[in-house]
Amino acid sequence: MDRLILWDFDGTLAFRPGMWRGCLIETLDAYEPGHSVCADDLIPWLRDGFPWHAAETPHPQLGTAEAWWAHVGAVLRRAYERVGLAPERAAELAVLARQRYVDCSVGWRLFDDTVPALEQLAGAGWRHAILSNHVPELPALVEGLGLSSFVERTINSATTGYEKPHPEAFAVALRECGHPGEVWMVGDNPVADVAGAEAAGIPAILVRADDGDSRRRAATLLDVAAHVS
Ligand SMILES: [Mg+2]
């Protein structure tokens, strides 16, 4: 039997402390020393505008890194403006924040159980792929974090134009992975990962999360094997 696990990336295999707001604050710390912005100030301005905030709408027009970052860069610029930066400086900082966010050597880390779980499941005959709502540079992050030897394929919303939980995000993943005979989705988001996959006919496991009413949960990635075997 051809068996595949689709993994969410952010919050499941890897994480960046503070997420986007953390990156924006780190950028201010580096280039605006003495600033008085705190992460909570940025939250209201990062709740909307990212492609995954409108997952019901495909975005083929954002299919290049330039187009994607023109769109998201405007969100970052607006956030900096709203917390008091002058428009020109906000635009400069947004570019610097982009550079920082896609740098796998700054901030990004794997969870401790990521590699052991991937190895354990590979040993049991499971192939691995990533299905993520993420930045265009995700494949380089996956490589830079040392995951490319475990993961056959990275299917990324920035490239496909479909954000989870859109059903086509899962359909594209199944197509690109050759319609495996058995497939599971594993992720930390009860809506995008679990409900989306199940609506697309893919059984799913919620990991690392307390919310949601998912039938299948795993506290750590090492507990995934108990569900899929
Ligand atoms: Mg996630």
mmCIF file with all atom_site columns, C-alpha atoms and ligand atoms in Angstrom:
data_model
loop_
_atom_site.group_PDB
_atom_site.id
_atom_site.type_symbol
_atom_site.label_atom_id
_atom_site.label_alt_id
_atom_site.label_comp_id
_atom_site.label_asym_id
_atom_site.label_entity_id
_atom_site.label_seq_id
_atom_site.pdbx_PDB_ins_code
_atom_site.Cartn_x
_atom_site.Cartn_y
_atom_site.Cartn_z
_atom_site.occupancy
_atom_site.B_iso_or_equiv
_atom_site.pdbx_formal_charge
_atom_site.auth_seq_id
_atom_site.auth_comp_id
_atom_site.auth_asym_id
_atom_site.auth_atom_id
_atom_site.pdbx_PDB_model_num
ATOM   1   C  CA . MET A 1 1   ? 0.000   0.000  0.000  1.00 0.00 ? 1   MET A CA 1
ATOM   2   C  CA . ASP A 1 2   ? 1.226   3.444  -0.991 1.00 0.00 ? 2   ASP A CA 1
ATOM   3   C  CA . ARG A 1 3   ? 0.949   5.513  2.213  1.00 0.00 ? 3   ARG A CA 1
ATOM   4   C  CA . LEU A 1 4   ? 1.425   9.242  2.596  1.00 0.00 ? 4   LEU A CA 1
ATOM   5   C  CA . ILE A 1 5   ? 1.175   11.776 5.404  1.00 0.00 ? 5   ILE A CA 1
ATOM   6   C  CA . LEU A 1 6   ? 0.485   15.409 4.545  1.00 0.00 ? 6   LEU A CA 1
ATOM   7   C  CA . TRP A 1 7   ? 2.010   17.632 7.198  1.00 0.00 ? 7   TRP A CA 1
ATOM   8   C  CA . ASP A 1 8   ? 1.191   21.204 7.996  1.00 0.00 ? 8   ASP A CA 1
ATOM   9   C  CA . PHE A 1 9   ? 4.430   23.199 8.418  1.00 0.00 ? 9   PHE A CA 1
ATOM   10  C  CA . ASP A 1 10  ? 4.027   26.188 10.744 1.00 0.00 ? 10  ASP A CA 1
ATOM   11  C  CA . GLY A 1 11  ? 3.029   25.170 14.258 1.00 0.00 ? 11  GLY A CA 1
ATOM   12  C  CA . THR A 1 12  ? 3.267   21.483 13.363 1.00 0.00 ? 12  THR A CA 1
ATOM   13  C  CA . LEU A 1 13  ? 6.773   20.668 12.081 1.00 0.00 ? 13  LEU A CA 1
ATOM   14  C  CA . ALA A 1 14  ? 8.433   24.031 12.744 1.00 0.00 ? 14  ALA A CA 1
ATOM   15  C  CA . PHE A 1 15  ? 7.719   27.335 14.429 1.00 0.00 ? 15  PHE A CA 1
ATOM   16  C  CA . ARG A 1 16  ? 8.903   30.882 14.599 1.00 0.00 ? 16  ARG A CA 1
ATOM   17  C  CA . PRO A 1 17  ? 8.450   32.351 18.114 1.00 0.00 ? 17  PRO A CA 1
ATOM   18  C  CA . GLY A 1 18  ? 6.043   35.271 18.001 1.00 0.00 ? 18  GLY A CA 1
ATOM   19  C  CA . MET A 1 19  ? 5.109   34.466 14.410 1.00 0.00 ? 19  MET A CA 1
ATOM   20  C  CA . TRP A 1 20  ? 4.695   37.512 12.168 1.00 0.00 ? 20  TRP A CA 1
ATOM   21  C  CA . ARG A 1 21  ? 4.472   40.020 14.977 1.00 0.00 ? 21  ARG A CA 1
ATOM   22  C  CA . GLY A 1 22  ? 7.623   38.562 16.481 1.00 0.00 ? 22  GLY A CA 1
ATOM   23  C  CA . CYS A 1 23  ? 9.439   39.048 13.205 1.00 0.00 ? 23  CYS A CA 1
ATOM   24  C  CA . LEU A 1 24  ? 8.205   42.625 12.922 1.00 0.00 ? 24  LEU A CA 1
ATOM   25  C  CA . ILE A 1 25  ? 9.389   43.403 16.459 1.00 0.00 ? 25  ILE A CA 1
ATOM   26  C  CA . GLU A 1 26  ? 12.790  41.774 15.844 1.00 0.00 ? 26  GLU A CA 1
ATOM   27  C  CA . THR A 1 27  ? 13.139  43.954 12.752 1.00 0.00 ? 27  THR A CA 1
ATOM   28  C  CA . LEU A 1 28  ? 12.358  47.061 14.795 1.00 0.00 ? 28  LEU A CA 1
ATOM   29  C  CA . ASP A 1 29  ? 14.823  45.960 17.482 1.00 0.00 ? 29  ASP A CA 1
ATOM   30  C  CA . ALA A 1 30  ? 17.512  45.653 14.809 1.00 0.00 ? 30  ALA A CA 1
ATOM   31  C  CA . TYR A 1 31  ? 16.839  48.808 12.797 1.00 0.00 ? 31  TYR A CA 1
ATOM   32  C  CA . GLU A 1 32  ? 14.915  51.146 15.135 1.00 0.00 ? 32  GLU A CA 1
ATOM   33  C  CA . PRO A 1 33  ? 16.726  50.717 18.448 1.00 0.00 ? 33  PRO A CA 1
ATOM   34  C  CA . GLY A 1 34  ? 14.865  52.411 21.284 1.00 0.00 ? 34  GLY A CA 1
ATOM   35  C  CA . HIS A 1 35  ? 11.462  51.988 19.631 1.00 0.00 ? 35  HIS A CA 1
ATOM   36  C  CA . SER A 1 36  ? 8.485   51.660 21.980 1.00 0.00 ? 36  SER A CA 1
ATOM   37  C  CA . VAL A 1 37  ? 6.332   49.251 19.949 1.00 0.00 ? 37  VAL A CA 1
ATOM   38  C  CA . CYS A 1 38  ? 5.357   45.966 21.578 1.00 0.00 ? 38  CYS A CA 1
ATOM   39  C  CA . ALA A 1 39  ? 4.090   42.839 19.890 1.00 0.00 ? 39  ALA A CA 1
ATOM   40  C  CA . ASP A 1 40  ? 0.530   43.296 21.127 1.00 0.00 ? 40  ASP A CA 1
ATOM   41  C  CA . ASP A 1 41  ? 0.362   46.704 19.418 1.00 0.00 ? 41  ASP A CA 1
ATOM   42  C  CA . LEU A 1 42  ? 0.789   44.947 16.077 1.00 0.00 ? 42  LEU A CA 1
ATOM   43  C  CA . ILE A 1 43  ? -1.815  42.223 16.526 1.00 0.00 ? 43  ILE A CA 1
ATOM   44  C  CA . PRO A 1 44  ? -4.852  44.218 15.324 1.00 0.00 ? 44  PRO A CA 1
ATOM   45  C  CA . TRP A 1 45  ? -3.054  45.120 12.090 1.00 0.00 ? 45  TRP A CA 1
ATOM   46  C  CA . LEU A 1 46  ? -2.037  41.560 11.258 1.00 0.00 ? 46  LEU A CA 1
ATOM   47  C  CA . ARG A 1 47  ? -5.457  39.972 11.616 1.00 0.00 ? 47  ARG A CA 1
ATOM   48  C  CA . ASP A 1 48  ? -6.402  40.597 8.038  1.00 0.00 ? 48  ASP A CA 1
ATOM   49  C  CA . GLY A 1 49  ? -4.842  40.892 4.618  1.00 0.00 ? 49  GLY A CA 1
ATOM   50  C  CA . PHE A 1 50  ? -2.725  37.735 4.428  1.00 0.00 ? 50  PHE A CA 1
ATOM   51  C  CA . PRO A 1 51  ? -3.870  35.330 1.694  1.00 0.00 ? 51  PRO A CA 1
ATOM   52  C  CA . TRP A 1 52  ? -4.938  32.723 4.263  1.00 0.00 ? 52  TRP A CA 1
ATOM   53  C  CA . HIS A 1 53  ? -7.385  35.200 5.776  1.00 0.00 ? 53  HIS A CA 1
ATOM   54  C  CA . ALA A 1 54  ? -9.451  34.825 2.605  1.00 0.00 ? 54  ALA A CA 1
ATOM   55  C  CA . ALA A 1 55  ? -9.055  31.096 2.071  1.00 0.00 ? 55  ALA A CA 1
ATOM   56  C  CA . GLU A 1 56  ? -12.347 30.877 0.203  1.00 0.00 ? 56  GLU A CA 1
ATOM   57  C  CA . THR A 1 57  ? -10.842 32.989 -2.593 1.00 0.00 ? 57  THR A CA 1
ATOM   58  C  CA . PRO A 1 58  ? -8.184  31.438 -4.860 1.00 0.00 ? 58  PRO A CA 1
ATOM   59  C  CA . HIS A 1 59  ? -5.311  33.812 -5.638 1.00 0.00 ? 59  HIS A CA 1
ATOM   60  C  CA . PRO A 1 60  ? -3.605  32.786 -8.869 1.00 0.00 ? 60  PRO A CA 1
ATOM   61  C  CA . GLN A 1 61  ? -2.614  36.432 -9.340 1.00 0.00 ? 61  GLN A CA 1
ATOM   62  C  CA . LEU A 1 62  ? -0.183  36.092 -6.389 1.00 0.00 ? 62  LEU A CA 1
ATOM   63  C  CA . GLY A 1 63  ? 1.664   33.158 -7.951 1.00 0.00 ? 63  GLY A CA 1
ATOM   64  C  CA . THR A 1 64  ? 5.070   34.831 -8.136 1.00 0.00 ? 64  THR A CA 1
ATOM   65  C  CA . ALA A 1 65  ? 7.180   35.845 -5.150 1.00 0.00 ? 65  ALA A CA 1
ATOM   66  C  CA . GLU A 1 66  ? 7.092   39.455 -6.354 1.00 0.00 ? 66  GLU A CA 1
ATOM   67  C  CA . ALA A 1 67  ? 3.311   39.533 -6.555 1.00 0.00 ? 67  ALA A CA 1
ATOM   68  C  CA . TRP A 1 68  ? 2.871   37.696 -3.259 1.00 0.00 ? 68  TRP A CA 1
ATOM   69  C  CA . TRP A 1 69  ? 5.215   40.015 -1.395 1.00 0.00 ? 69  TRP A CA 1
ATOM   70  C  CA . ALA A 1 70  ? 3.751   43.124 -2.989 1.00 0.00 ? 70  ALA A CA 1
ATOM   71  C  CA . HIS A 1 71  ? 0.436   42.051 -1.469 1.00 0.00 ? 71  HIS A CA 1
ATOM   72  C  CA . VAL A 1 72  ? 1.729   40.953 1.952  1.00 0.00 ? 72  VAL A CA 1
ATOM   73  C  CA . GLY A 1 73  ? 4.363   43.690 2.079  1.00 0.00 ? 73  GLY A CA 1
ATOM   74  C  CA . ALA A 1 74  ? 1.524   46.214 1.988  1.00 0.00 ? 74  ALA A CA 1
ATOM   75  C  CA . VAL A 1 75  ? 0.038   44.532 5.075  1.00 0.00 ? 75  VAL A CA 1
ATOM   76  C  CA . LEU A 1 76  ? 3.362   44.717 6.920  1.00 0.00 ? 76  LEU A CA 1
ATOM   77  C  CA . ARG A 1 77  ? 3.859   48.331 5.862  1.00 0.00 ? 77  ARG A CA 1
ATOM   78  C  CA . ARG A 1 78  ? 0.376   49.244 7.087  1.00 0.00 ? 78  ARG A CA 1
ATOM   79  C  CA . ALA A 1 79  ? 1.072   47.566 10.448 1.00 0.00 ? 79  ALA A CA 1
ATOM   80  C  CA . TYR A 1 80  ? 4.237   49.609 10.911 1.00 0.00 ? 80  TYR A CA 1
ATOM   81  C  CA . GLU A 1 81  ? 2.414   52.791 9.930  1.00 0.00 ? 81  GLU A CA 1
ATOM   82  C  CA . ARG A 1 82  ? -0.431  52.094 12.349 1.00 0.00 ? 82  ARG A CA 1
ATOM   83  C  CA . VAL A 1 83  ? 1.977   51.777 15.271 1.00 0.00 ? 83  VAL A CA 1
ATOM   84  C  CA . GLY A 1 84  ? 3.527   55.117 14.451 1.00 0.00 ? 84  GLY A CA 1
ATOM   85  C  CA . LEU A 1 85  ? 6.245   54.707 11.836 1.00 0.00 ? 85  LEU A CA 1
ATOM   86  C  CA . ALA A 1 86  ? 6.411   57.266 9.047  1.00 0.00 ? 86  ALA A CA 1
ATOM   87  C  CA . PRO A 1 87  ? 5.200   55.850 5.707  1.00 0.00 ? 87  PRO A CA 1
ATOM   88  C  CA . GLU A 1 88  ? 8.623   55.800 4.034  1.00 0.00 ? 88  GLU A CA 1
ATOM   89  C  CA . ARG A 1 89  ? 10.288  54.188 7.020  1.00 0.00 ? 89  ARG A CA 1
ATOM   90  C  CA . ALA A 1 90  ? 7.397   51.724 7.362  1.00 0.00 ? 90  ALA A CA 1
ATOM   91  C  CA . ALA A 1 91  ? 7.968   50.655 3.750  1.00 0.00 ? 91  ALA A CA 1
ATOM   92  C  CA . GLU A 1 92  ? 11.699  50.148 4.362  1.00 0.00 ? 92  GLU A CA 1
ATOM   93  C  CA . LEU A 1 93  ? 11.065  48.143 7.506  1.00 0.00 ? 93  LEU A CA 1
ATOM   94  C  CA . ALA A 1 94  ? 8.514   45.970 5.703  1.00 0.00 ? 94  ALA A CA 1
ATOM   95  C  CA . VAL A 1 95  ? 11.200  44.979 3.203  1.00 0.00 ? 95  VAL A CA 1
ATOM   96  C  CA . LEU A 1 96  ? 13.618  44.203 6.031  1.00 0.00 ? 96  LEU A CA 1
ATOM   97  C  CA . ALA A 1 97  ? 10.959  42.157 7.832  1.00 0.00 ? 97  ALA A CA 1
ATOM   98  C  CA . ARG A 1 98  ? 10.386  40.149 4.670  1.00 0.00 ? 98  ARG A CA 1
ATOM   99  C  CA . GLN A 1 99  ? 14.093  39.354 4.441  1.00 0.00 ? 99  GLN A CA 1
ATOM   100 C  CA . ARG A 1 100 ? 14.108  38.302 8.058  1.00 0.00 ? 100 ARG A CA 1
ATOM   101 C  CA . TYR A 1 101 ? 11.016  36.126 7.837  1.00 0.00 ? 101 TYR A CA 1
ATOM   102 C  CA . VAL A 1 102 ? 12.395  34.012 4.983  1.00 0.00 ? 102 VAL A CA 1
ATOM   103 C  CA . ASP A 1 103 ? 15.826  33.566 6.580  1.00 0.00 ? 103 ASP A CA 1
ATOM   104 C  CA . CYS A 1 104 ? 15.884  30.020 7.952  1.00 0.00 ? 104 CYS A CA 1
ATOM   105 C  CA . SER A 1 105 ? 18.854  30.879 10.172 1.00 0.00 ? 105 SER A CA 1
ATOM   106 C  CA . VAL A 1 106 ? 16.911  33.530 12.107 1.00 0.00 ? 106 VAL A CA 1
ATOM   107 C  CA . GLY A 1 107 ? 14.045  32.535 14.368 1.00 0.00 ? 107 GLY A CA 1
ATOM   108 C  CA . TRP A 1 108 ? 12.772  29.347 12.703 1.00 0.00 ? 108 TRP A CA 1
ATOM   109 C  CA . ARG A 1 109 ? 13.140  26.120 14.652 1.00 0.00 ? 109 ARG A CA 1
ATOM   110 C  CA . LEU A 1 110 ? 11.954  22.547 14.397 1.00 0.00 ? 110 LEU A CA 1
ATOM   111 C  CA . PHE A 1 111 ? 9.997   21.058 17.267 1.00 0.00 ? 111 PHE A CA 1
ATOM   112 C  CA . ASP A 1 112 ? 11.996  18.468 19.193 1.00 0.00 ? 112 ASP A CA 1
ATOM   113 C  CA . ASP A 1 113 ? 9.716   15.652 18.063 1.00 0.00 ? 113 ASP A CA 1
ATOM   114 C  CA . THR A 1 114 ? 9.681   16.559 14.357 1.00 0.00 ? 114 THR A CA 1
ATOM   115 C  CA . VAL A 1 115 ? 12.620  14.569 13.044 1.00 0.00 ? 115 VAL A CA 1
ATOM   116 C  CA . PRO A 1 116 ? 12.070  11.579 15.371 1.00 0.00 ? 116 PRO A CA 1
ATOM   117 C  CA . ALA A 1 117 ? 8.439   11.342 14.257 1.00 0.00 ? 117 ALA A CA 1
ATOM   118 C  CA . LEU A 1 118 ? 9.281   11.646 10.559 1.00 0.00 ? 118 LEU A CA 1
ATOM   119 C  CA . GLU A 1 119 ? 11.914  8.942  10.935 1.00 0.00 ? 119 GLU A CA 1
ATOM   120 C  CA . GLN A 1 120 ? 9.625   6.680  12.943 1.00 0.00 ? 120 GLN A CA 1
ATOM   121 C  CA . LEU A 1 121 ? 6.823   6.926  10.387 1.00 0.00 ? 121 LEU A CA 1
ATOM   122 C  CA . ALA A 1 122 ? 9.159   6.567  7.409  1.00 0.00 ? 122 ALA A CA 1
ATOM   123 C  CA . GLY A 1 123 ? 10.413  3.383  9.022  1.00 0.00 ? 123 GLY A CA 1
ATOM   124 C  CA . ALA A 1 124 ? 6.823   2.169  9.110  1.00 0.00 ? 124 ALA A CA 1
ATOM   125 C  CA . GLY A 1 125 ? 6.460   2.793  5.387  1.00 0.00 ? 125 GLY A CA 1
ATOM   126 C  CA . TRP A 1 126 ? 4.933   6.279  5.306  1.00 0.00 ? 126 TRP A CA 1
ATOM   127 C  CA . ARG A 1 127 ? 5.948   8.855  2.714  1.00 0.00 ? 127 ARG A CA 1
ATOM   128 C  CA . HIS A 1 128 ? 5.917   12.488 3.816  1.00 0.00 ? 128 HIS A CA 1
ATOM   129 C  CA . ALA A 1 129 ? 4.799   15.691 2.111  1.00 0.00 ? 129 ALA A CA 1
ATOM   130 C  CA . ILE A 1 130 ? 4.100   19.199 3.406  1.00 0.00 ? 130 ILE A CA 1
ATOM   131 C  CA . LEU A 1 131 ? 0.848   21.013 2.660  1.00 0.00 ? 131 LEU A CA 1
ATOM   132 C  CA . SER A 1 132 ? 1.110   24.555 3.951  1.00 0.00 ? 132 SER A CA 1
ATOM   133 C  CA . ASN A 1 133 ? -0.364  28.033 3.757  1.00 0.00 ? 133 ASN A CA 1
ATOM   134 C  CA . HIS A 1 134 ? 2.874   29.916 3.633  1.00 0.00 ? 134 HIS A CA 1
ATOM   135 C  CA . VAL A 1 135 ? 5.320   32.344 2.020  1.00 0.00 ? 135 VAL A CA 1
ATOM   136 C  CA . PRO A 1 136 ? 6.721   31.673 -1.472 1.00 0.00 ? 136 PRO A CA 1
ATOM   137 C  CA . GLU A 1 137 ? 10.110  30.823 0.050  1.00 0.00 ? 137 GLU A CA 1
ATOM   138 C  CA . LEU A 1 138 ? 8.761   27.868 2.046  1.00 0.00 ? 138 LEU A CA 1
ATOM   139 C  CA . PRO A 1 139 ? 10.733  25.236 0.071  1.00 0.00 ? 139 PRO A CA 1
ATOM   140 C  CA . ALA A 1 140 ? 13.984  27.001 1.014  1.00 0.00 ? 140 ALA A CA 1
ATOM   141 C  CA . LEU A 1 141 ? 12.910  27.113 4.671  1.00 0.00 ? 141 LEU A CA 1
ATOM   142 C  CA . VAL A 1 142 ? 12.138  23.388 4.552  1.00 0.00 ? 142 VAL A CA 1
ATOM   143 C  CA . GLU A 1 143 ? 15.555  22.722 3.071  1.00 0.00 ? 143 GLU A CA 1
ATOM   144 C  CA . GLY A 1 144 ? 17.367  25.084 5.416  1.00 0.00 ? 144 GLY A CA 1
ATOM   145 C  CA . LEU A 1 145 ? 15.778  23.456 8.471  1.00 0.00 ? 145 LEU A CA 1
ATOM   146 C  CA . GLY A 1 146 ? 17.004  20.055 7.317  1.00 0.00 ? 146 GLY A CA 1
ATOM   147 C  CA . LEU A 1 147 ? 13.637  18.568 6.402  1.00 0.00 ? 147 LEU A CA 1
ATOM   148 C  CA . SER A 1 148 ? 14.118  18.027 2.685  1.00 0.00 ? 148 SER A CA 1
ATOM   149 C  CA . SER A 1 149 ? 15.604  14.576 3.147  1.00 0.00 ? 149 SER A CA 1
ATOM   150 C  CA . PHE A 1 150 ? 12.410  13.453 4.896  1.00 0.00 ? 150 PHE A CA 1
ATOM   151 C  CA . VAL A 1 151 ? 9.827   15.228 2.781  1.00 0.00 ? 151 VAL A CA 1
ATOM   152 C  CA . GLU A 1 152 ? 9.214   14.262 -0.819 1.00 0.00 ? 152 GLU A CA 1
ATOM   153 C  CA . ARG A 1 153 ? 7.277   17.314 -1.786 1.00 0.00 ? 153 ARG A CA 1
ATOM   154 C  CA . THR A 1 154 ? 6.199   20.703 -0.486 1.00 0.00 ? 154 THR A CA 1
ATOM   155 C  CA . ILE A 1 155 ? 2.806   21.907 -1.679 1.00 0.00 ? 155 ILE A CA 1
ATOM   156 C  CA . ASN A 1 156 ? 2.533   25.578 -0.843 1.00 0.00 ? 156 ASN A CA 1
ATOM   157 C  CA . SER A 1 157 ? -0.468  27.892 -1.094 1.00 0.00 ? 157 SER A CA 1
ATOM   158 C  CA . ALA A 1 158 ? 1.741   30.749 -2.304 1.00 0.00 ? 158 ALA A CA 1
ATOM   159 C  CA . THR A 1 159 ? 2.416   28.649 -5.393 1.00 0.00 ? 159 THR A CA 1
ATOM   160 C  CA . THR A 1 160 ? -0.853  26.773 -5.898 1.00 0.00 ? 160 THR A CA 1
ATOM   161 C  CA . GLY A 1 161 ? -3.106  29.785 -5.197 1.00 0.00 ? 161 GLY A CA 1
ATOM   162 C  CA . TYR A 1 162 ? -5.293  27.761 -2.804 1.00 0.00 ? 162 TYR A CA 1
ATOM   163 C  CA . GLU A 1 163 ? -5.182  28.214 0.946  1.00 0.00 ? 163 GLU A CA 1
ATOM   164 C  CA . LYS A 1 164 ? -6.293  25.438 3.299  1.00 0.00 ? 164 LYS A CA 1
ATOM   165 C  CA . PRO A 1 165 ? -9.137  24.759 4.066  1.00 0.00 ? 165 PRO A CA 1
ATOM   166 C  CA . HIS A 1 166 ? -10.111 25.355 0.421  1.00 0.00 ? 166 HIS A CA 1
ATOM   167 C  CA . PRO A 1 167 ? -10.889 21.880 -0.988 1.00 0.00 ? 167 PRO A CA 1
ATOM   168 C  CA . GLU A 1 168 ? -8.699  22.507 -4.012 1.00 0.00 ? 168 GLU A CA 1
ATOM   169 C  CA . ALA A 1 169 ? -5.634  22.899 -1.741 1.00 0.00 ? 169 ALA A CA 1
ATOM   170 C  CA . PHE A 1 170 ? -6.079  19.257 -0.762 1.00 0.00 ? 170 PHE A CA 1
ATOM   171 C  CA . ALA A 1 171 ? -6.998  18.152 -4.279 1.00 0.00 ? 171 ALA A CA 1
ATOM   172 C  CA . VAL A 1 172 ? -3.779  19.686 -5.633 1.00 0.00 ? 172 VAL A CA 1
ATOM   173 C  CA . ALA A 1 173 ? -1.775  17.914 -2.920 1.00 0.00 ? 173 ALA A CA 1
ATOM   174 C  CA . LEU A 1 174 ? -3.298  14.535 -3.744 1.00 0.00 ? 174 LEU A CA 1
ATOM   175 C  CA . ARG A 1 175 ? -2.653  15.080 -7.456 1.00 0.00 ? 175 ARG A CA 1
ATOM   176 C  CA . GLU A 1 176 ? 0.944   16.161 -6.934 1.00 0.00 ? 176 GLU A CA 1
ATOM   177 C  CA . CYS A 1 177 ? 1.564   13.174 -4.655 1.00 0.00 ? 177 CYS A CA 1
ATOM   178 C  CA . GLY A 1 178 ? 0.163   10.711 -7.179 1.00 0.00 ? 178 GLY A CA 1
ATOM   179 C  CA . HIS A 1 179 ? -3.089  9.898  -5.365 1.00 0.00 ? 179 HIS A CA 1
ATOM   180 C  CA . PRO A 1 180 ? -1.634  7.643  -2.668 1.00 0.00 ? 180 PRO A CA 1
ATOM   181 C  CA . GLY A 1 181 ? -3.696  4.639  -1.624 1.00 0.00 ? 181 GLY A CA 1
ATOM   182 C  CA . GLU A 1 182 ? -3.785  5.797  2.007  1.00 0.00 ? 182 GLU A CA 1
ATOM   183 C  CA . VAL A 1 183 ? -3.365  9.399  3.110  1.00 0.00 ? 183 VAL A CA 1
ATOM   184 C  CA . TRP A 1 184 ? -3.624  11.378 6.347  1.00 0.00 ? 184 TRP A CA 1
ATOM   185 C  CA . MET A 1 185 ? -3.362  15.085 7.162  1.00 0.00 ? 185 MET A CA 1
ATOM   186 C  CA . VAL A 1 186 ? -1.610  16.193 10.366 1.00 0.00 ? 186 VAL A CA 1
ATOM   187 C  CA . GLY A 1 187 ? -1.734  19.783 11.576 1.00 0.00 ? 187 GLY A CA 1
ATOM   188 C  CA . ASP A 1 188 ? -2.270  22.194 14.463 1.00 0.00 ? 188 ASP A CA 1
ATOM   189 C  CA . ASN A 1 189 ? -5.192  24.141 12.994 1.00 0.00 ? 189 ASN A CA 1
ATOM   190 C  CA . PRO A 1 190 ? -8.622  22.610 13.592 1.00 0.00 ? 190 PRO A CA 1
ATOM   191 C  CA . VAL A 1 191 ? -10.180 24.506 10.693 1.00 0.00 ? 191 VAL A CA 1
ATOM   192 C  CA . ALA A 1 192 ? -7.512  24.765 7.986  1.00 0.00 ? 192 ALA A CA 1
ATOM   193 C  CA . ASP A 1 193 ? -5.899  21.387 8.602  1.00 0.00 ? 193 ASP A CA 1
ATOM   194 C  CA . VAL A 1 194 ? -8.475  19.103 10.183 1.00 0.00 ? 194 VAL A CA 1
ATOM   195 C  CA . ALA A 1 195 ? -11.881 20.286 8.993  1.00 0.00 ? 195 ALA A CA 1
ATOM   196 C  CA . GLY A 1 196 ? -10.471 21.143 5.576  1.00 0.00 ? 196 GLY A CA 1
ATOM   197 C  CA . ALA A 1 197 ? -8.899  17.742 5.085  1.00 0.00 ? 197 ALA A CA 1
ATOM   198 C  CA . GLU A 1 198 ? -11.927 15.858 6.346  1.00 0.00 ? 198 GLU A CA 1
ATOM   199 C  CA . ALA A 1 199 ? -14.211 17.820 4.020  1.00 0.00 ? 199 ALA A CA 1
ATOM   200 C  CA . ALA A 1 200 ? -11.908 16.731 1.209  1.00 0.00 ? 200 ALA A CA 1
ATOM   201 C  CA . GLY A 1 201 ? -12.216 13.094 2.288  1.00 0.00 ? 201 GLY A CA 1
ATOM   202 C  CA . ILE A 1 202 ? -8.807  12.912 4.008  1.00 0.00 ? 202 ILE A CA 1
ATOM   203 C  CA . PRO A 1 203 ? -8.716  11.709 7.633  1.00 0.00 ? 203 PRO A CA 1
ATOM   204 C  CA . ALA A 1 204 ? -6.899  14.214 9.840  1.00 0.00 ? 204 ALA A CA 1
ATOM   205 C  CA . ILE A 1 205 ? -5.169  14.441 13.199 1.00 0.00 ? 205 ILE A CA 1
ATOM   206 C  CA . LEU A 1 206 ? -5.031  17.616 15.295 1.00 0.00 ? 206 LEU A CA 1
ATOM   207 C  CA . VAL A 1 207 ? -1.665  18.067 16.995 1.00 0.00 ? 207 VAL A CA 1
ATOM   208 C  CA . ARG A 1 208 ? -0.359  20.433 19.671 1.00 0.00 ? 208 ARG A CA 1
ATOM   209 C  CA . ALA A 1 209 ? -3.731  22.204 19.986 1.00 0.00 ? 209 ALA A CA 1
ATOM   210 C  CA . ASP A 1 210 ? -6.370  22.256 22.720 1.00 0.00 ? 210 ASP A CA 1
ATOM   211 C  CA . ASP A 1 211 ? -9.174  23.815 20.734 1.00 0.00 ? 211 ASP A CA 1
ATOM   212 C  CA . GLY A 1 212 ? -11.450 22.312 18.148 1.00 0.00 ? 212 GLY A CA 1
ATOM   213 C  CA . ASP A 1 213 ? -13.614 19.227 18.458 1.00 0.00 ? 213 ASP A CA 1
ATOM   214 C  CA . SER A 1 214 ? -11.444 16.955 16.359 1.00 0.00 ? 214 SER A CA 1
ATOM   215 C  CA . ARG A 1 215 ? -12.058 13.277 16.865 1.00 0.00 ? 215 ARG A CA 1
ATOM   216 C  CA . ARG A 1 216 ? -8.371  12.455 16.490 1.00 0.00 ? 216 ARG A CA 1
ATOM   217 C  CA . ARG A 1 217 ? -5.764  14.292 18.520 1.00 0.00 ? 217 ARG A CA 1
ATOM   218 C  CA . ALA A 1 218 ? -2.095  13.788 19.192 1.00 0.00 ? 218 ALA A CA 1
ATOM   219 C  CA . ALA A 1 219 ? -0.229  15.648 21.915 1.00 0.00 ? 219 ALA A CA 1
ATOM   220 C  CA . THR A 1 220 ? 3.071   15.206 20.096 1.00 0.00 ? 220 THR A CA 1
ATOM   221 C  CA . LEU A 1 221 ? 4.046   14.104 16.615 1.00 0.00 ? 221 LEU A CA 1
ATOM   222 C  CA . LEU A 1 222 ? 5.295   10.837 18.075 1.00 0.00 ? 222 LEU A CA 1
ATOM   223 C  CA . ASP A 1 223 ? 1.664   10.032 18.932 1.00 0.00 ? 223 ASP A CA 1
ATOM   224 C  CA . VAL A 1 224 ? 0.642   10.257 15.277 1.00 0.00 ? 224 VAL A CA 1
ATOM   225 C  CA . ALA A 1 225 ? 1.818   6.701  14.618 1.00 0.00 ? 225 ALA A CA 1
ATOM   226 C  CA . ALA A 1 226 ? -0.819  5.301  16.977 1.00 0.00 ? 226 ALA A CA 1
ATOM   227 C  CA . HIS A 1 227 ? -3.562  6.809  14.805 1.00 0.00 ? 227 HIS A CA 1
ATOM   228 C  CA . VAL A 1 228 ? -2.296  5.906  11.369 1.00 0.00 ? 228 VAL A CA 1
ATOM   229 C  CA . SER A 1 229 ? -1.104  2.349  11.967 1.00 0.00 ? 229 SER A CA 1
HETATM 230 MG MG . MG  B 2 .   ? -0.057  25.424 11.365 1.00 0.00 ? 1   MG  B MG 1
#
